[in-house]
mmCIF file of C-alpha atoms in Angstrom:
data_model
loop_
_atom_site.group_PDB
_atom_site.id
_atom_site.type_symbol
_atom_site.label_atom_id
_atom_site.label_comp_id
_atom_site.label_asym_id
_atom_site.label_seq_id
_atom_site.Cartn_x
_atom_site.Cartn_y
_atom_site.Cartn_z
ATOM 1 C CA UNK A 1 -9.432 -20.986 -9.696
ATOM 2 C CA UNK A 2 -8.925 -19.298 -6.451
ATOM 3 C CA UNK A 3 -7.395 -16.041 -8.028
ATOM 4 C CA UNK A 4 -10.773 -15.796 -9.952
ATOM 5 C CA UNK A 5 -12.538 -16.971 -6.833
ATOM 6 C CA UNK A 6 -10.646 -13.679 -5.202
ATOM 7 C CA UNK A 7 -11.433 -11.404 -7.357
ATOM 8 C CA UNK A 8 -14.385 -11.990 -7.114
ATOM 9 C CA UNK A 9 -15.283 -12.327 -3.390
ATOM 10 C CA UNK A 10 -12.369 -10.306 -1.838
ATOM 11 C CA UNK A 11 -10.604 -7.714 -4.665
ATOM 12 C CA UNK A 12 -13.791 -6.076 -4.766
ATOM 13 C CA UNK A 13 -14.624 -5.238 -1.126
ATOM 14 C CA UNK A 14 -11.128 -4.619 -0.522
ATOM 15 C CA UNK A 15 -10.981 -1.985 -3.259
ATOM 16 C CA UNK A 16 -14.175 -0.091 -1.558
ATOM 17 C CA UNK A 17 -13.067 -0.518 1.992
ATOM 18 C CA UNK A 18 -9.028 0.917 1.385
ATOM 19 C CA UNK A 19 -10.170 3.996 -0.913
ATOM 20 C CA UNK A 20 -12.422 4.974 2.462
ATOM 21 C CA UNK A 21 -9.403 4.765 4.363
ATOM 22 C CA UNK A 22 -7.254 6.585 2.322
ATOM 23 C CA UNK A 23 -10.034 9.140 1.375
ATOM 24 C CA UNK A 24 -10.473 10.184 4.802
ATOM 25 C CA UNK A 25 -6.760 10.322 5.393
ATOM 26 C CA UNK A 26 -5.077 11.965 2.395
ATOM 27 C CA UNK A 27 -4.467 16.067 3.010
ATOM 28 C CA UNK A 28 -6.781 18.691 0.931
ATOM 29 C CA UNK A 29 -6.062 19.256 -2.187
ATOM 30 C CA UNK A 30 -3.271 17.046 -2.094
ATOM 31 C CA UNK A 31 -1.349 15.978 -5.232
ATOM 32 C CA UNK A 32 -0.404 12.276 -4.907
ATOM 33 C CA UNK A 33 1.964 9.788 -6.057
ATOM 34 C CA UNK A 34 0.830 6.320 -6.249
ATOM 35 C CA UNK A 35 3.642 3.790 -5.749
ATOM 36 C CA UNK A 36 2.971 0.408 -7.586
ATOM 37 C CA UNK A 37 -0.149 1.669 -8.459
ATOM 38 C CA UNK A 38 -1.684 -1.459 -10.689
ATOM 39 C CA UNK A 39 -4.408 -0.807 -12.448
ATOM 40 C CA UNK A 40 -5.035 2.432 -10.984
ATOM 41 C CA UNK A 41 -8.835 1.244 -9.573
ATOM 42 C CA UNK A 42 -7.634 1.928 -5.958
ATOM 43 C CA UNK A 43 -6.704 5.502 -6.586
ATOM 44 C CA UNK A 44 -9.465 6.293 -8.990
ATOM 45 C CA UNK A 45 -11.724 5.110 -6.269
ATOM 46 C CA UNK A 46 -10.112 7.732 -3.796
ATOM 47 C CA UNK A 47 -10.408 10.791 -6.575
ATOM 48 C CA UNK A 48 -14.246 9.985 -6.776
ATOM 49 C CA UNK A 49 -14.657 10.441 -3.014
ATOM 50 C CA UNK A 50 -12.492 13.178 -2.829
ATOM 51 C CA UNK A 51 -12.634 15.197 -6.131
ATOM 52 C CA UNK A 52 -9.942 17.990 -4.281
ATOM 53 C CA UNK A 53 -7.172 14.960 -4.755
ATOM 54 C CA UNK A 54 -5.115 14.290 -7.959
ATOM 55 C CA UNK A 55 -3.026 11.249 -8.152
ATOM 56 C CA UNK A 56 -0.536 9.591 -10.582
ATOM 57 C CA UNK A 57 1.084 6.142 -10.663
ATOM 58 C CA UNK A 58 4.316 4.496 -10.735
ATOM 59 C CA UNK A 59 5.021 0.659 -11.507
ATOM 60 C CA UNK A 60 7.109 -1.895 -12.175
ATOM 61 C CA UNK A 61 4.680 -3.719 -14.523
ATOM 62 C CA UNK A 62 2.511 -1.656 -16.642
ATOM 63 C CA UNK A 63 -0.963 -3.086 -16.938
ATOM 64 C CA UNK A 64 -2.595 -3.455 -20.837
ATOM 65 C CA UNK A 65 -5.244 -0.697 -18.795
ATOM 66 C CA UNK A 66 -5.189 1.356 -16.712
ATOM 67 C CA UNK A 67 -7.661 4.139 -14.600
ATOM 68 C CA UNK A 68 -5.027 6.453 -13.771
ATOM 69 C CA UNK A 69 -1.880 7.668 -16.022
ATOM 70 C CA UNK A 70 0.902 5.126 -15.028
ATOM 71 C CA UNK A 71 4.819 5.669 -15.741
ATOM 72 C CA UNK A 72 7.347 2.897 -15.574
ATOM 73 C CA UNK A 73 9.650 3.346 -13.418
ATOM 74 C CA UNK A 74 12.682 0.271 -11.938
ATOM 75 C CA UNK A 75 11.184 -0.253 -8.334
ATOM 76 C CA UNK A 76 13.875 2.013 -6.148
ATOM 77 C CA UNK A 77 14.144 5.378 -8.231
ATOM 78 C CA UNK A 78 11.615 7.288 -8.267
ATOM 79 C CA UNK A 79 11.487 9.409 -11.529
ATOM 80 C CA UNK A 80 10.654 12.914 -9.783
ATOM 81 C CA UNK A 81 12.141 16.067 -7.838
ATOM 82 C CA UNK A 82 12.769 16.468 -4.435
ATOM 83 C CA UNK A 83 9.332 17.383 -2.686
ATOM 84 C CA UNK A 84 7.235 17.521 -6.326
ATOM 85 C CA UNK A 85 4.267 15.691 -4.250
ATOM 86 C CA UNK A 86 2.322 16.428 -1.145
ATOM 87 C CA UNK A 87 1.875 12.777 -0.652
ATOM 88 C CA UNK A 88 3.221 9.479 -1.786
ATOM 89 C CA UNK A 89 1.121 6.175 -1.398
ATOM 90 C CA UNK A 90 1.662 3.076 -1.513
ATOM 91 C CA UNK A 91 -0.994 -0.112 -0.985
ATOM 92 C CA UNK A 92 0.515 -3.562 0.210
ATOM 93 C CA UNK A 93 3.806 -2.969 -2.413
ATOM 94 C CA UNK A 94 6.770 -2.685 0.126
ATOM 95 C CA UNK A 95 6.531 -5.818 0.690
ATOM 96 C CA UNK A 96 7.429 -6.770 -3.158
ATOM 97 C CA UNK A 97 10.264 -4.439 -3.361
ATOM 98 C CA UNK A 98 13.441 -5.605 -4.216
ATOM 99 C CA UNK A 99 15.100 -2.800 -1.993
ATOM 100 C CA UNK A 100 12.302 -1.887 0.338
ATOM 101 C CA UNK A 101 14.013 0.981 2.700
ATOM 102 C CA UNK A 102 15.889 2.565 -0.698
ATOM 103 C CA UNK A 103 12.199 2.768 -1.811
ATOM 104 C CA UNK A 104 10.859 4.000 1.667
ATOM 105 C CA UNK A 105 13.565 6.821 1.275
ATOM 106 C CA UNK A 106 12.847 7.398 -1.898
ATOM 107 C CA UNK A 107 9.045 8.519 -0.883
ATOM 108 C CA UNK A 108 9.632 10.233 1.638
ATOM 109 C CA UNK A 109 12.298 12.193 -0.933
ATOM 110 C CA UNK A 110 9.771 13.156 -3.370
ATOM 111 C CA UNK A 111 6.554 14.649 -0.975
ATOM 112 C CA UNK A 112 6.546 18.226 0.926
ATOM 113 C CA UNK A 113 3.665 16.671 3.465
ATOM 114 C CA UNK A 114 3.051 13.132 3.949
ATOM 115 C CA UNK A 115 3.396 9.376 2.967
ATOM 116 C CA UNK A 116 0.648 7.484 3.203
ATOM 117 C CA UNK A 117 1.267 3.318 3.650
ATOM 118 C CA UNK A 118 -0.728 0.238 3.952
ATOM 119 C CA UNK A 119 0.750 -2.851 4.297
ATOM 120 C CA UNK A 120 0.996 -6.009 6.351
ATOM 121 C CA UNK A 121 2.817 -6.507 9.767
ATOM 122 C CA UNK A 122 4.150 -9.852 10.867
ATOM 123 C CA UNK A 123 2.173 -10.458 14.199
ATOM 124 C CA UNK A 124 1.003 -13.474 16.127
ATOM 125 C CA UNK A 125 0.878 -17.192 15.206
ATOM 126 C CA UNK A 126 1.168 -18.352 11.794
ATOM 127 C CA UNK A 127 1.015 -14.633 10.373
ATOM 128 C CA UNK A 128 3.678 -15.134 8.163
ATOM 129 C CA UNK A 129 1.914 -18.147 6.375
ATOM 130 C CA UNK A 130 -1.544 -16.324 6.438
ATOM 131 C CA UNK A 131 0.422 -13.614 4.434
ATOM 132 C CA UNK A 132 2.104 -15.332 2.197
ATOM 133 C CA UNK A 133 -1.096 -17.378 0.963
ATOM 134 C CA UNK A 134 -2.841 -14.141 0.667
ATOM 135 C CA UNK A 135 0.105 -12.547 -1.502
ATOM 136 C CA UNK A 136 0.221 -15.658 -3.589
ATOM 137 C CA UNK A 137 -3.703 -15.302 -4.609
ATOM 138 C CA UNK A 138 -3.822 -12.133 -4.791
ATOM 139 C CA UNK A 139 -0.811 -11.142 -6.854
ATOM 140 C CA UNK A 140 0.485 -14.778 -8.697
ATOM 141 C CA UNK A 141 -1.562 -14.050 -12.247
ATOM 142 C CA UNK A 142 -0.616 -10.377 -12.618
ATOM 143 C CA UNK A 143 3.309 -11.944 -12.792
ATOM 144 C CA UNK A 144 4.018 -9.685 -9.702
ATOM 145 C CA UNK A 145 7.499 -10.118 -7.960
ATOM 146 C CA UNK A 146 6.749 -12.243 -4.559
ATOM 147 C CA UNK A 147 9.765 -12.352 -2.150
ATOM 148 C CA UNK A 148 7.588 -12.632 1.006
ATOM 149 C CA UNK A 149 9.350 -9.774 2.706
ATOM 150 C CA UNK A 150 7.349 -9.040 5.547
ATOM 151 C CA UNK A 151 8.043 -6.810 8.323
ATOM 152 C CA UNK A 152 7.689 -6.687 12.221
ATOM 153 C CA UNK A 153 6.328 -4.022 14.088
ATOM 154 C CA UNK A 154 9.841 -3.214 14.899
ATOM 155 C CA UNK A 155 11.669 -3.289 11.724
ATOM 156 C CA UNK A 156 8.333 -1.149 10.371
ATOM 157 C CA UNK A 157 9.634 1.382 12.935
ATOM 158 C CA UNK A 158 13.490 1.223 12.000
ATOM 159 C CA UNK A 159 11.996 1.524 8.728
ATOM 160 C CA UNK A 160 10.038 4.848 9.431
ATOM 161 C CA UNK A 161 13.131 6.234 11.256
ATOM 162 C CA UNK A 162 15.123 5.364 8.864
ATOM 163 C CA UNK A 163 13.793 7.258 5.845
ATOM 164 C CA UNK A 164 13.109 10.172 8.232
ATOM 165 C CA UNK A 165 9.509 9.716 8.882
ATOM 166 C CA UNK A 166 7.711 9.669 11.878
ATOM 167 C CA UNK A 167 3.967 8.199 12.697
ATOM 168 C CA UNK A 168 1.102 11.228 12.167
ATOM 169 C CA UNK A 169 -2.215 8.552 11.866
ATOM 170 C CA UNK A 170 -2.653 4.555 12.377
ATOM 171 C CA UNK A 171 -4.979 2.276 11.982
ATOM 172 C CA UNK A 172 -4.901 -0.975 12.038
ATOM 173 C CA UNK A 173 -8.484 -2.635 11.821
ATOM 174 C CA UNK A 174 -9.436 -1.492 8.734
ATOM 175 C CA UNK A 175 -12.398 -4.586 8.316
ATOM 176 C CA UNK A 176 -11.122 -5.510 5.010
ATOM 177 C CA UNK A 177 -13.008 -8.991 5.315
ATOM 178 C CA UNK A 178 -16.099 -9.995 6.225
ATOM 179 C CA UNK A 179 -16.455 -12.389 9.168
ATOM 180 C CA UNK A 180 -15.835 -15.050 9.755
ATOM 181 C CA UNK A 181 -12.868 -14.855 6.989
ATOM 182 C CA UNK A 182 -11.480 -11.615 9.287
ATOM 183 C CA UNK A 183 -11.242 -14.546 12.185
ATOM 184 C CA UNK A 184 -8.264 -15.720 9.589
ATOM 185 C CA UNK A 185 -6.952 -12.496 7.329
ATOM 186 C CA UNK A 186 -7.643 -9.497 9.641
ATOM 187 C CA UNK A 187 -6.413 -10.366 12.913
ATOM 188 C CA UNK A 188 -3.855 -7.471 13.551
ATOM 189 C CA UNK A 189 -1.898 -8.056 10.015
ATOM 190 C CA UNK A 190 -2.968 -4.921 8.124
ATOM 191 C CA UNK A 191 -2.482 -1.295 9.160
ATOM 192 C CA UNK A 192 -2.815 2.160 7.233
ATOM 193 C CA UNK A 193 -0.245 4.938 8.816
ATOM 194 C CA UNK A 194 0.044 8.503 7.783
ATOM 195 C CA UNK A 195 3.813 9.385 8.145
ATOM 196 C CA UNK A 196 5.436 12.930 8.057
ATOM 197 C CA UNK A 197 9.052 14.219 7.678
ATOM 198 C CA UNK A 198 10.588 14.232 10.770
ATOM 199 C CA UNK A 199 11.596 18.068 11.267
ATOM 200 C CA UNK A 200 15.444 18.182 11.646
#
């Protein structure tokens, strides 16, 4: 019941308001990997706004449909060369991975210009329950891995540094809910970030 109730009242809005985001913030004529890419309506979204953009998906779990062309791939390894993207993307997945900065490496391995992430940060009073309600109703029916592995601000920037990337573009109120529902899910716990390979 609430997963249907979600989809319909949330999944929707969501969709529209992240392909803005990442519309405005993907390169020209970028070609772009989508990391755990689902069905592929987020991305096909973004090519509509921005017909200069191609994008492919990778994910775990291969959906009966899809928008996009999706390959299977184990959740670290990415199937590609070094650099064979401008951009890798990747919508509220890290979180699910099973080895998340082996992953983060692994994007930042495969694209020549940028990675683009949204996810959640672990901020504030009850955020981590907030989150993990959200994941549950959002993700439980598509059989979706859900370890809860959130992230603080800090280990998000450990993270970056890690896999060699550093900060280009942030936001983090992206209005993904409607009031008064953004008094409870927005609150600081979402950001989009542009990230480019730190020049050694």
């Amino acid at each position: 019941m609430l997963g249907s109730a979600h989809q319909r009242l949330v999944y929707g809005r969501r969709i529209r308001v992240l392909a803005r985001h990442v519309a405005e913030l993907l390169p020209e004529n970028a070609t772009v990997l989508d990391v755990g890419s689902g069905d592929g309506l987020l991305a096909s979204r973004v090519m509509a706004a921005r017909p200069d953009v191609r994008i492919r998906g990778v994910d775990v779990l291969l959906r009966p449909e899809s928008f996009i062309p999706v390959q299977q791939f184990d959740g670290v390894h990415l199937p590609f060369a070094d650099r064979e993207f401008d951009v890798a993307m990747m919508v509220d997945v890290l979180h699910h991975a099973s080895q998340q900065d082996a992953l983060l490496a692994e994007m930042a391995r495969v694209v020549s210009r940028a990675v683009l992430i949204k996810d959640h940060v672990v901020r504030g009073t009850l955020a981590h329950a907030t989150l993990r309600f959200m994941d549950w109703v959002g993700n439980v029916r598509h059989g979706v891995a859900l370890p809860y592995s959130y992230w603080t601000e800090d280990r998000w920037r450990r993270g970056f540094a890690n896999a060699g990337l550093q900060t280009a573009n942030r936001r983090d109120h992206l209005g993904l809910y409607p009031w008064p529902a953004s008094l409870v899910f927005e609150r600081g716990l979402h950001f989009v970030a542009v990230l480019e390979p730190v020049v050694r």
